[in-house]
XYZ file of N, CA and C in Angstrom:
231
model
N 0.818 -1.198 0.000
C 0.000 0.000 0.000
C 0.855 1.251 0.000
N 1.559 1.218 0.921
C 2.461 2.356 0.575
C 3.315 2.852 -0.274
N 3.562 1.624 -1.165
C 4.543 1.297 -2.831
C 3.734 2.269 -3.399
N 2.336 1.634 -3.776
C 1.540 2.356 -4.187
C 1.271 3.778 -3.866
N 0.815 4.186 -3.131
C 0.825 5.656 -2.307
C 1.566 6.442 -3.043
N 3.279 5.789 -2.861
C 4.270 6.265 -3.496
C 4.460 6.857 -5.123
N 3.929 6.132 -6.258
C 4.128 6.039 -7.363
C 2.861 6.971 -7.972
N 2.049 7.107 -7.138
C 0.568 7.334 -7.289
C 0.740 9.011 -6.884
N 1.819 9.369 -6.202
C 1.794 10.745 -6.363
C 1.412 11.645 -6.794
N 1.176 13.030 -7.014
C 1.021 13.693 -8.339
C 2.867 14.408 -8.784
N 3.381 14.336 -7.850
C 4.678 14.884 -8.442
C 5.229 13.662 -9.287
N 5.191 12.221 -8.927
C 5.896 11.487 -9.178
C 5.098 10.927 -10.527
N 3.773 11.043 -10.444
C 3.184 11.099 -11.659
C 3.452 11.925 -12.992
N 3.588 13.439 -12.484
C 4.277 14.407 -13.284
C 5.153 14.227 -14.032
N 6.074 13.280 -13.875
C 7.318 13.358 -14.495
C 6.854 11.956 -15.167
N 5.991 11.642 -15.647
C 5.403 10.423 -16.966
C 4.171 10.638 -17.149
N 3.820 11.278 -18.176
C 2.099 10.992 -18.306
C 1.987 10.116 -18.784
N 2.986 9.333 -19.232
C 2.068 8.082 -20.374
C 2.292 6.668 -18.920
N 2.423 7.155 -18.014
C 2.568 6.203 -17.005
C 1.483 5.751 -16.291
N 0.750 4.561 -16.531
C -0.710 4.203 -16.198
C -0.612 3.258 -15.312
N -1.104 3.208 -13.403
C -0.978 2.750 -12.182
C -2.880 1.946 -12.221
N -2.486 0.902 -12.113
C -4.353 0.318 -12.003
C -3.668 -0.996 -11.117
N -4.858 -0.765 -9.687
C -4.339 -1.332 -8.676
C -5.497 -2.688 -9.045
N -4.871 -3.708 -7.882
C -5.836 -4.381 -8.210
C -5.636 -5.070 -6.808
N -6.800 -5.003 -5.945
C -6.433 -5.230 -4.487
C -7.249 -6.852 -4.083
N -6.422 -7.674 -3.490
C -7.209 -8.583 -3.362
C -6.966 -9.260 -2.296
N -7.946 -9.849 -1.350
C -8.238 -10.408 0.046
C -8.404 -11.865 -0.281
N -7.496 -12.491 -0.599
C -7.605 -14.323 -0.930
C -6.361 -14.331 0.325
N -6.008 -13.701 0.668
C -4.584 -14.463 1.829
C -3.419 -14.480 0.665
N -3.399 -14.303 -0.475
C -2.296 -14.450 -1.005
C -1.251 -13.555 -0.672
N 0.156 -13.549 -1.598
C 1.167 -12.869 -0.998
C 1.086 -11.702 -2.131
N 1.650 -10.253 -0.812
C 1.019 -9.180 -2.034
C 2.316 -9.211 -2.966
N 2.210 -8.539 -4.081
C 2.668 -8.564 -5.233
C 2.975 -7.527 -6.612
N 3.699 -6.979 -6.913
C 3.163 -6.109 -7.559
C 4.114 -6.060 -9.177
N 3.612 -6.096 -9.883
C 3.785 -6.398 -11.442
C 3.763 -5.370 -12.505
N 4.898 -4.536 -12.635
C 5.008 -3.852 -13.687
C 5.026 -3.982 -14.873
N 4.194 -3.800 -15.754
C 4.227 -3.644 -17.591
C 4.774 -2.491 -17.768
N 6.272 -3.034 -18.747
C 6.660 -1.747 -19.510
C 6.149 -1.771 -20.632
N 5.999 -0.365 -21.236
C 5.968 -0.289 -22.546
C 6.097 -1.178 -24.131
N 7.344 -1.218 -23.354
C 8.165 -2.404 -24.686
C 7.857 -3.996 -24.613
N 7.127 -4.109 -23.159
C 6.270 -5.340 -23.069
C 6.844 -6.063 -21.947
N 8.395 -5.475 -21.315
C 9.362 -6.209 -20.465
C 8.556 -5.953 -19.133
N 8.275 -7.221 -18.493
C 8.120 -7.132 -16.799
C 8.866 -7.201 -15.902
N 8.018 -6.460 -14.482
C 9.070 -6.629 -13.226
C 8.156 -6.820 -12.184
N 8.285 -8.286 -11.758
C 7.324 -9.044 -10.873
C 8.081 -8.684 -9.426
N 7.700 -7.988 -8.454
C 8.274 -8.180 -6.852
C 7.189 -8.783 -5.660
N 7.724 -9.413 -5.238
C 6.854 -9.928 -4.047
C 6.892 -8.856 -2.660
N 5.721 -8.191 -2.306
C 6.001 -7.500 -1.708
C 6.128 -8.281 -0.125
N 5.563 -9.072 0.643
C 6.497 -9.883 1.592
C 7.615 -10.119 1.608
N 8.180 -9.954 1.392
C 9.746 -10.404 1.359
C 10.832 -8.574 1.088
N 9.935 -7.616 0.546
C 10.503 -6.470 0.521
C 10.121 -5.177 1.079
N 11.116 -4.152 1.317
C 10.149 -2.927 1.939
C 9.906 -2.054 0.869
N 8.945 -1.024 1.223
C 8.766 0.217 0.185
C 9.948 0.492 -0.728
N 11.239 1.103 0.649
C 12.205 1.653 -0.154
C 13.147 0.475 -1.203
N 13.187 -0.654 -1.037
C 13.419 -1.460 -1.850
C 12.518 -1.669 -2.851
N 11.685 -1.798 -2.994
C 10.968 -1.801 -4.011
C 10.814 -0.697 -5.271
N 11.070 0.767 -4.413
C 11.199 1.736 -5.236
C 12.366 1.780 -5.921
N 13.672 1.229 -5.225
C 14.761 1.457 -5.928
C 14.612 0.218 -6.829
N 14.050 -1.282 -6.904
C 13.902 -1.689 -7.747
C 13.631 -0.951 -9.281
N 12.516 -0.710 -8.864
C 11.222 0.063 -10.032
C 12.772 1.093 -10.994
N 13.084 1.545 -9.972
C 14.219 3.157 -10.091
C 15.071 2.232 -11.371
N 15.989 1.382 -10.593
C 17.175 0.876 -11.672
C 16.697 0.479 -13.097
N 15.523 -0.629 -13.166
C 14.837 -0.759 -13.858
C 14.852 0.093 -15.026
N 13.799 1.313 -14.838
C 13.568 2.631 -15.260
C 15.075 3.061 -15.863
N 15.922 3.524 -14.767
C 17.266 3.652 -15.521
C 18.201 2.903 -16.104
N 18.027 1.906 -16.274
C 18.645 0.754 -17.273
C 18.041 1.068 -18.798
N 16.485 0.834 -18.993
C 15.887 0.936 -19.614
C 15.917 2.288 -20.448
N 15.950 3.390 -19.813
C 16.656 4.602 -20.897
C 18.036 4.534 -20.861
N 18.792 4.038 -20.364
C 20.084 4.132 -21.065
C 20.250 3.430 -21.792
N 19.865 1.909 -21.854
C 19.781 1.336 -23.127
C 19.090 2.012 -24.277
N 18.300 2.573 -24.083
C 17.488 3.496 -25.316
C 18.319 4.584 -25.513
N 18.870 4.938 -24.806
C 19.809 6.332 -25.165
C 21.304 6.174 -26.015
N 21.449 4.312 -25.435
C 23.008 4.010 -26.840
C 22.228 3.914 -27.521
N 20.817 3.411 -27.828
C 20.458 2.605 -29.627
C 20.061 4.333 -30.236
N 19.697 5.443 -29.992
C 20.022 6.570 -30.456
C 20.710 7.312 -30.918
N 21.707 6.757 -30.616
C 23.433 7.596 -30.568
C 24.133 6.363 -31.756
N 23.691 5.205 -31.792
C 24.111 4.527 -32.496
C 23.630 4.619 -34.061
């Protein structure tokens, strides 16, 4: 919940409009979870039991910055 909270910002929103957050909350006892779709179709599955907020964000973070720097050599190339 608080991952969420986080990303769901409006500042942190600001800086992507094409960035679309659709929660999907569910009470089965399962383990929470949270599953990013990129763009280009690549996922990033984290189990949130096993991690905290700030880990999770810096997940999401490297991710994100891997992902434009790889886009930023195939430009230059």
């Amino acid at each position: 919940r608080k991952f969420l909270g986080c990303i769901n910002h409006k500042r942190i929103q600001a800086t992507n409009r094409n960035c679309e957050v659709t929660a999907d909350v569910r009470h089965d006892g399962s383990e929470p979870l949270v599953d990013v779709m990129f763009a280009d179709g690549d996922r990033l599955i984290m189990k949130g039991a096993n991690l905290t907020t700030i880990e999770m964000l810096t997940a999401l973070g490297s991710k994100c910055n891997a992902k434009q720097l790889k886009e930023e050599q195939k430009t230059k190339k």
